[in-house]
Amino acid sequence: MVHQYKNNGFNIVLDVNSGSIHVVDDIVYDMIGLIATDKLEGSFRKVINEDDVRASSYEEVKDILAPLTDRYTEAEVKEAYDEISGLIKEDMLFSDDVYKDFVLDFKKRKTVVKALCLHIAHDCNLACRYCFAKEGEYNQSKRELMSYEVGKRALDF
């Protein structure tokens, strides 16, 4: 997952999965946006992971990057492509989520209560006028104590 934003004239790219933060120029920023928003990440990544990235893969993704040639020269686009492909190879951009499968198992695990805080008394006998709890009423109409049954059910949970 990649987030992009601009702040104080800086183009900032955050790769959430790797924790990498990149300050990039306009063309790299635009290219990353093109890759991420057009669902091209998968096909782009497939080409990047092949052995010969520099020459042959740029030719394969040339069509994907065509919208950038309106604003930038082909040499600039190729240089930006080389920068991005290097970051992808180093798992610093568009990196895989290593916790994806772990989260699925984590949700299936048996939960354990580590601590239990019970609000036993919903009342106060001081009745201070400055109290945040409105003189012990806590903005409720009833002042009461927790019943034995409710407390027992909470502990037996």
PDB file of C-alpha atoms in Angstrom:
ATOM      1  CA  MET A   1       0.000   0.000   0.000  1.00  0.00           C
ATOM      2  CA  VAL A   2       1.395   3.337  -1.040  1.00  0.00           C
ATOM      3  CA  HIS A   3       0.233   6.791   0.061  1.00  0.00           C
ATOM      4  CA  GLN A   4       1.231   9.948  -1.793  1.00  0.00           C
ATOM      5  CA  TYR A   5       0.882  13.527  -0.680  1.00  0.00           C
ATOM      6  CA  LYS A   6       2.399  16.947  -1.181  1.00  0.00           C
ATOM      7  CA  ASN A   7       3.475  19.104   1.743  1.00  0.00           C
ATOM      8  CA  ASN A   8       5.356  22.419   1.702  1.00  0.00           C
ATOM      9  CA  GLY A   9       6.466  21.858  -1.873  1.00  0.00           C
ATOM     10  CA  PHE A  10       7.721  18.305  -1.248  1.00  0.00           C
ATOM     11  CA  ASN A  11       6.391  15.226  -3.035  1.00  0.00           C
ATOM     12  CA  ILE A  12       6.208  12.567  -0.341  1.00  0.00           C
ATOM     13  CA  VAL A  13       5.569   8.879  -0.954  1.00  0.00           C
ATOM     14  CA  LEU A  14       4.977   6.486   1.936  1.00  0.00           C
ATOM     15  CA  ASP A  15       5.184   2.741   1.445  1.00  0.00           C
ATOM     16  CA  VAL A  16       3.135   1.502   4.382  1.00  0.00           C
ATOM     17  CA  ASN A  17       4.207  -2.143   4.238  1.00  0.00           C
ATOM     18  CA  SER A  18       7.948  -1.433   4.337  1.00  0.00           C
ATOM     19  CA  GLY A  19       7.741   1.778   6.368  1.00  0.00           C
ATOM     20  CA  SER A  20       9.792   3.614   3.746  1.00  0.00           C
ATOM     21  CA  ILE A  21       9.297   7.337   3.208  1.00  0.00           C
ATOM     22  CA  HIS A  22      10.527   8.852  -0.047  1.00  0.00           C
ATOM     23  CA  VAL A  23      10.831  12.482  -1.109  1.00  0.00           C
ATOM     24  CA  VAL A  24      10.696  12.367  -4.900  1.00  0.00           C
ATOM     25  CA  ASP A  25      10.629  14.698  -7.884  1.00  0.00           C
ATOM     26  CA  ASP A  26       7.496  15.411  -9.917  1.00  0.00           C
ATOM     27  CA  ILE A  27       7.967  12.728 -12.558  1.00  0.00           C
ATOM     28  CA  VAL A  28       8.559   9.927 -10.047  1.00  0.00           C
ATOM     29  CA  TYR A  29       5.562  11.156  -8.040  1.00  0.00           C
ATOM     30  CA  ASP A  30       3.378  11.117 -11.161  1.00  0.00           C
ATOM     31  CA  MET A  31       4.661   7.704 -12.234  1.00  0.00           C
ATOM     32  CA  ILE A  32       3.980   6.153  -8.824  1.00  0.00           C
ATOM     33  CA  GLY A  33       0.476   7.613  -8.933  1.00  0.00           C
ATOM     34  CA  LEU A  34      -0.056   6.155 -12.391  1.00  0.00           C
ATOM     35  CA  ILE A  35       1.106   2.729 -11.268  1.00  0.00           C
ATOM     36  CA  ALA A  36      -0.964   2.717  -8.066  1.00  0.00           C
ATOM     37  CA  THR A  37      -4.243   4.214  -9.293  1.00  0.00           C
ATOM     38  CA  ASP A  38      -4.605   2.391 -12.575  1.00  0.00           C
ATOM     39  CA  LYS A  39      -4.224  -1.055 -10.982  1.00  0.00           C
ATOM     40  CA  LEU A  40      -1.004  -1.468 -12.923  1.00  0.00           C
ATOM     41  CA  GLU A  41       0.997  -2.395  -9.849  1.00  0.00           C
ATOM     42  CA  GLY A  42       0.720  -6.129 -10.523  1.00  0.00           C
ATOM     43  CA  SER A  43       1.818  -6.043 -14.159  1.00  0.00           C
ATOM     44  CA  PHE A  44       4.484  -3.447 -13.403  1.00  0.00           C
ATOM     45  CA  ARG A  45       5.822  -5.567 -10.519  1.00  0.00           C
ATOM     46  CA  LYS A  46       5.889  -8.697 -12.699  1.00  0.00           C
ATOM     47  CA  VAL A  47       8.095  -6.942 -15.228  1.00  0.00           C
ATOM     48  CA  ILE A  48      10.320  -5.427 -12.524  1.00  0.00           C
ATOM     49  CA  ASN A  49      11.043  -8.800 -10.928  1.00  0.00           C
ATOM     50  CA  GLU A  50      12.430 -10.300 -14.107  1.00  0.00           C
ATOM     51  CA  ASP A  51      16.190 -10.612 -14.394  1.00  0.00           C
ATOM     52  CA  ASP A  52      16.911  -7.929 -16.997  1.00  0.00           C
ATOM     53  CA  VAL A  53      15.057  -4.880 -15.742  1.00  0.00           C
ATOM     54  CA  ARG A  54      16.920  -1.987 -17.320  1.00  0.00           C
ATOM     55  CA  ALA A  55      16.596  -2.569 -21.055  1.00  0.00           C
ATOM     56  CA  SER A  56      13.907  -5.091 -21.902  1.00  0.00           C
ATOM     57  CA  SER A  57      11.420  -4.388 -19.150  1.00  0.00           C
ATOM     58  CA  TYR A  58      11.269  -0.662 -19.840  1.00  0.00           C
ATOM     59  CA  GLU A  59      10.235  -1.506 -23.377  1.00  0.00           C
ATOM     60  CA  GLU A  60       7.500  -3.777 -22.019  1.00  0.00           C
ATOM     61  CA  VAL A  61       6.043  -1.077 -19.754  1.00  0.00           C
ATOM     62  CA  LYS A  62       6.509   1.754 -22.221  1.00  0.00           C
ATOM     63  CA  ASP A  63       2.795   1.645 -23.120  1.00  0.00           C
ATOM     64  CA  ILE A  64       1.783   1.802 -19.453  1.00  0.00           C
ATOM     65  CA  LEU A  65       3.915   4.908 -18.961  1.00  0.00           C
ATOM     66  CA  ALA A  66       2.778   6.598 -22.200  1.00  0.00           C
ATOM     67  CA  PRO A  67       0.622   9.259 -20.451  1.00  0.00           C
ATOM     68  CA  LEU A  68       3.793  10.689 -18.901  1.00  0.00           C
ATOM     69  CA  THR A  69       5.443  11.389 -22.263  1.00  0.00           C
ATOM     70  CA  ASP A  70       3.096  14.349 -22.770  1.00  0.00           C
ATOM     71  CA  ARG A  71       4.786  16.228 -19.904  1.00  0.00           C
ATOM     72  CA  TYR A  72       8.256  14.672 -19.734  1.00  0.00           C
ATOM     73  CA  THR A  73      10.900  13.507 -22.211  1.00  0.00           C
ATOM     74  CA  GLU A  74      11.410   9.812 -22.819  1.00  0.00           C
ATOM     75  CA  ALA A  75      14.845  10.003 -21.171  1.00  0.00           C
ATOM     76  CA  GLU A  76      13.266  11.462 -18.015  1.00  0.00           C
ATOM     77  CA  VAL A  77      10.574   8.776 -18.007  1.00  0.00           C
ATOM     78  CA  LYS A  78      13.181   6.021 -18.381  1.00  0.00           C
ATOM     79  CA  GLU A  79      15.314   7.494 -15.587  1.00  0.00           C
ATOM     80  CA  ALA A  80      12.277   7.704 -13.289  1.00  0.00           C
ATOM     81  CA  TYR A  81      11.377   4.142 -14.232  1.00  0.00           C
ATOM     82  CA  ASP A  82      14.883   3.005 -13.282  1.00  0.00           C
ATOM     83  CA  GLU A  83      14.601   4.749  -9.900  1.00  0.00           C
ATOM     84  CA  ILE A  84      11.222   3.179  -9.160  1.00  0.00           C
ATOM     85  CA  SER A  85      12.289  -0.278 -10.336  1.00  0.00           C
ATOM     86  CA  GLY A  86      15.319  -0.089  -8.045  1.00  0.00           C
ATOM     87  CA  LEU A  87      13.123   0.798  -5.072  1.00  0.00           C
ATOM     88  CA  ILE A  88      10.720  -2.019  -5.899  1.00  0.00           C
ATOM     89  CA  LYS A  89      13.594  -4.521  -6.149  1.00  0.00           C
ATOM     90  CA  GLU A  90      14.831  -3.411  -2.722  1.00  0.00           C
ATOM     91  CA  ASP A  91      11.281  -3.807  -1.291  1.00  0.00           C
ATOM     92  CA  MET A  92      11.137  -0.120  -0.442  1.00  0.00           C
ATOM     93  CA  LEU A  93       8.206   0.651  -2.738  1.00  0.00           C
ATOM     94  CA  PHE A  94       5.077  -1.381  -3.508  1.00  0.00           C
ATOM     95  CA  SER A  95       6.339  -3.966  -1.045  1.00  0.00           C
ATOM     96  CA  ASP A  96       4.249  -6.968  -0.088  1.00  0.00           C
ATOM     97  CA  ASP A  97       2.225  -6.999   3.111  1.00  0.00           C
ATOM     98  CA  VAL A  98       4.024  -9.630   5.181  1.00  0.00           C
ATOM     99  CA  TYR A  99       1.275  -9.555   7.821  1.00  0.00           C
ATOM    100  CA  LYS A 100      -1.612 -10.208   5.414  1.00  0.00           C
ATOM    101  CA  ASP A 101      -1.917 -13.924   6.261  1.00  0.00           C
ATOM    102  CA  PHE A 102      -1.055 -13.350   9.909  1.00  0.00           C
ATOM    103  CA  VAL A 103      -3.993 -10.970  10.319  1.00  0.00           C
ATOM    104  CA  LEU A 104      -6.418 -13.602   9.032  1.00  0.00           C
ATOM    105  CA  ASP A 105      -5.121 -16.116  11.591  1.00  0.00           C
ATOM    106  CA  PHE A 106      -5.070 -13.435  14.268  1.00  0.00           C
ATOM    107  CA  LYS A 107      -8.789 -12.813  13.873  1.00  0.00           C
ATOM    108  CA  LYS A 108      -9.495 -16.550  14.315  1.00  0.00           C
ATOM    109  CA  ARG A 109      -7.552 -16.899  17.563  1.00  0.00           C
ATOM    110  CA  LYS A 110      -9.235 -17.489  20.890  1.00  0.00           C
ATOM    111  CA  THR A 111      -9.462 -14.267  22.831  1.00  0.00           C
ATOM    112  CA  VAL A 112      -8.348 -13.918  26.426  1.00  0.00           C
ATOM    113  CA  VAL A 113      -9.447 -11.256  28.878  1.00  0.00           C
ATOM    114  CA  LYS A 114      -6.307  -9.733  30.407  1.00  0.00           C
ATOM    115  CA  ALA A 115      -8.057  -7.118  32.501  1.00  0.00           C
ATOM    116  CA  LEU A 116     -11.601  -6.363  33.511  1.00  0.00           C
ATOM    117  CA  CYS A 117     -12.661  -2.984  34.838  1.00  0.00           C
ATOM    118  CA  LEU A 118     -16.110  -2.856  36.376  1.00  0.00           C
ATOM    119  CA  HIS A 119     -18.037   0.332  37.044  1.00  0.00           C
ATOM    120  CA  ILE A 120     -19.465  -0.849  40.358  1.00  0.00           C
ATOM    121  CA  ALA A 121     -20.960   2.400  41.611  1.00  0.00           C
ATOM    122  CA  HIS A 122     -22.851   4.793  39.399  1.00  0.00           C
ATOM    123  CA  ASP A 123     -23.361   7.126  42.308  1.00  0.00           C
ATOM    124  CA  CYS A 124     -21.506   9.513  44.557  1.00  0.00           C
ATOM    125  CA  ASN A 125     -22.521  10.630  48.008  1.00  0.00           C
ATOM    126  CA  LEU A 126     -20.487  13.851  48.047  1.00  0.00           C
ATOM    127  CA  ALA A 127     -22.788  15.874  45.721  1.00  0.00           C
ATOM    128  CA  CYS A 128     -20.182  18.544  44.925  1.00  0.00           C
ATOM    129  CA  ARG A 129     -21.645  21.262  42.672  1.00  0.00           C
ATOM    130  CA  TYR A 130     -18.393  21.642  40.664  1.00  0.00           C
ATOM    131  CA  CYS A 131     -18.156  17.908  39.905  1.00  0.00           C
ATOM    132  CA  PHE A 132     -17.796  16.770  36.278  1.00  0.00           C
ATOM    133  CA  ALA A 133     -20.332  14.034  37.060  1.00  0.00           C
ATOM    134  CA  LYS A 134     -23.166  16.458  37.854  1.00  0.00           C
ATOM    135  CA  GLU A 135     -23.194  15.847  41.602  1.00  0.00           C
ATOM    136  CA  GLY A 136     -22.871  12.076  41.162  1.00  0.00           C
ATOM    137  CA  GLU A 137     -25.650  11.649  38.594  1.00  0.00           C
ATOM    138  CA  TYR A 138     -23.320  11.261  35.569  1.00  0.00           C
ATOM    139  CA  ASN A 139     -26.074  12.804  33.408  1.00  0.00           C
ATOM    140  CA  GLN A 140     -28.308   9.836  34.221  1.00  0.00           C
ATOM    141  CA  SER A 141     -31.655   9.875  35.943  1.00  0.00           C
ATOM    142  CA  LYS A 142     -30.906   6.861  38.154  1.00  0.00           C
ATOM    143  CA  ARG A 143     -28.166   6.538  40.728  1.00  0.00           C
ATOM    144  CA  GLU A 144     -27.428   2.902  41.392  1.00  0.00           C
ATOM    145  CA  LEU A 145     -24.884   0.254  42.319  1.00  0.00           C
ATOM    146  CA  MET A 146     -24.001  -2.777  40.238  1.00  0.00           C
ATOM    147  CA  SER A 147     -26.047  -5.799  41.249  1.00  0.00           C
ATOM    148  CA  TYR A 148     -24.408  -8.985  42.473  1.00  0.00           C
ATOM    149  CA  GLU A 149     -25.740 -10.907  39.446  1.00  0.00           C
ATOM    150  CA  VAL A 150     -24.236  -8.489  36.906  1.00  0.00           C
ATOM    151  CA  GLY A 151     -20.858  -8.552  38.677  1.00  0.00           C
ATOM    152  CA  LYS A 152     -20.873 -12.356  38.812  1.00  0.00           C
ATOM    153  CA  ARG A 153     -21.760 -12.635  35.093  1.00  0.00           C
ATOM    154  CA  ALA A 154     -18.919 -10.253  34.223  1.00  0.00           C
ATOM    155  CA  LEU A 155     -16.399 -12.298  36.194  1.00  0.00           C
ATOM    156  CA  ASP A 156     -17.678 -15.607  34.804  1.00  0.00           C
ATOM    157  CA  PHE A 157     -17.271 -14.311  31.247  1.00  0.00           C
TER     158      PHE A 157
END
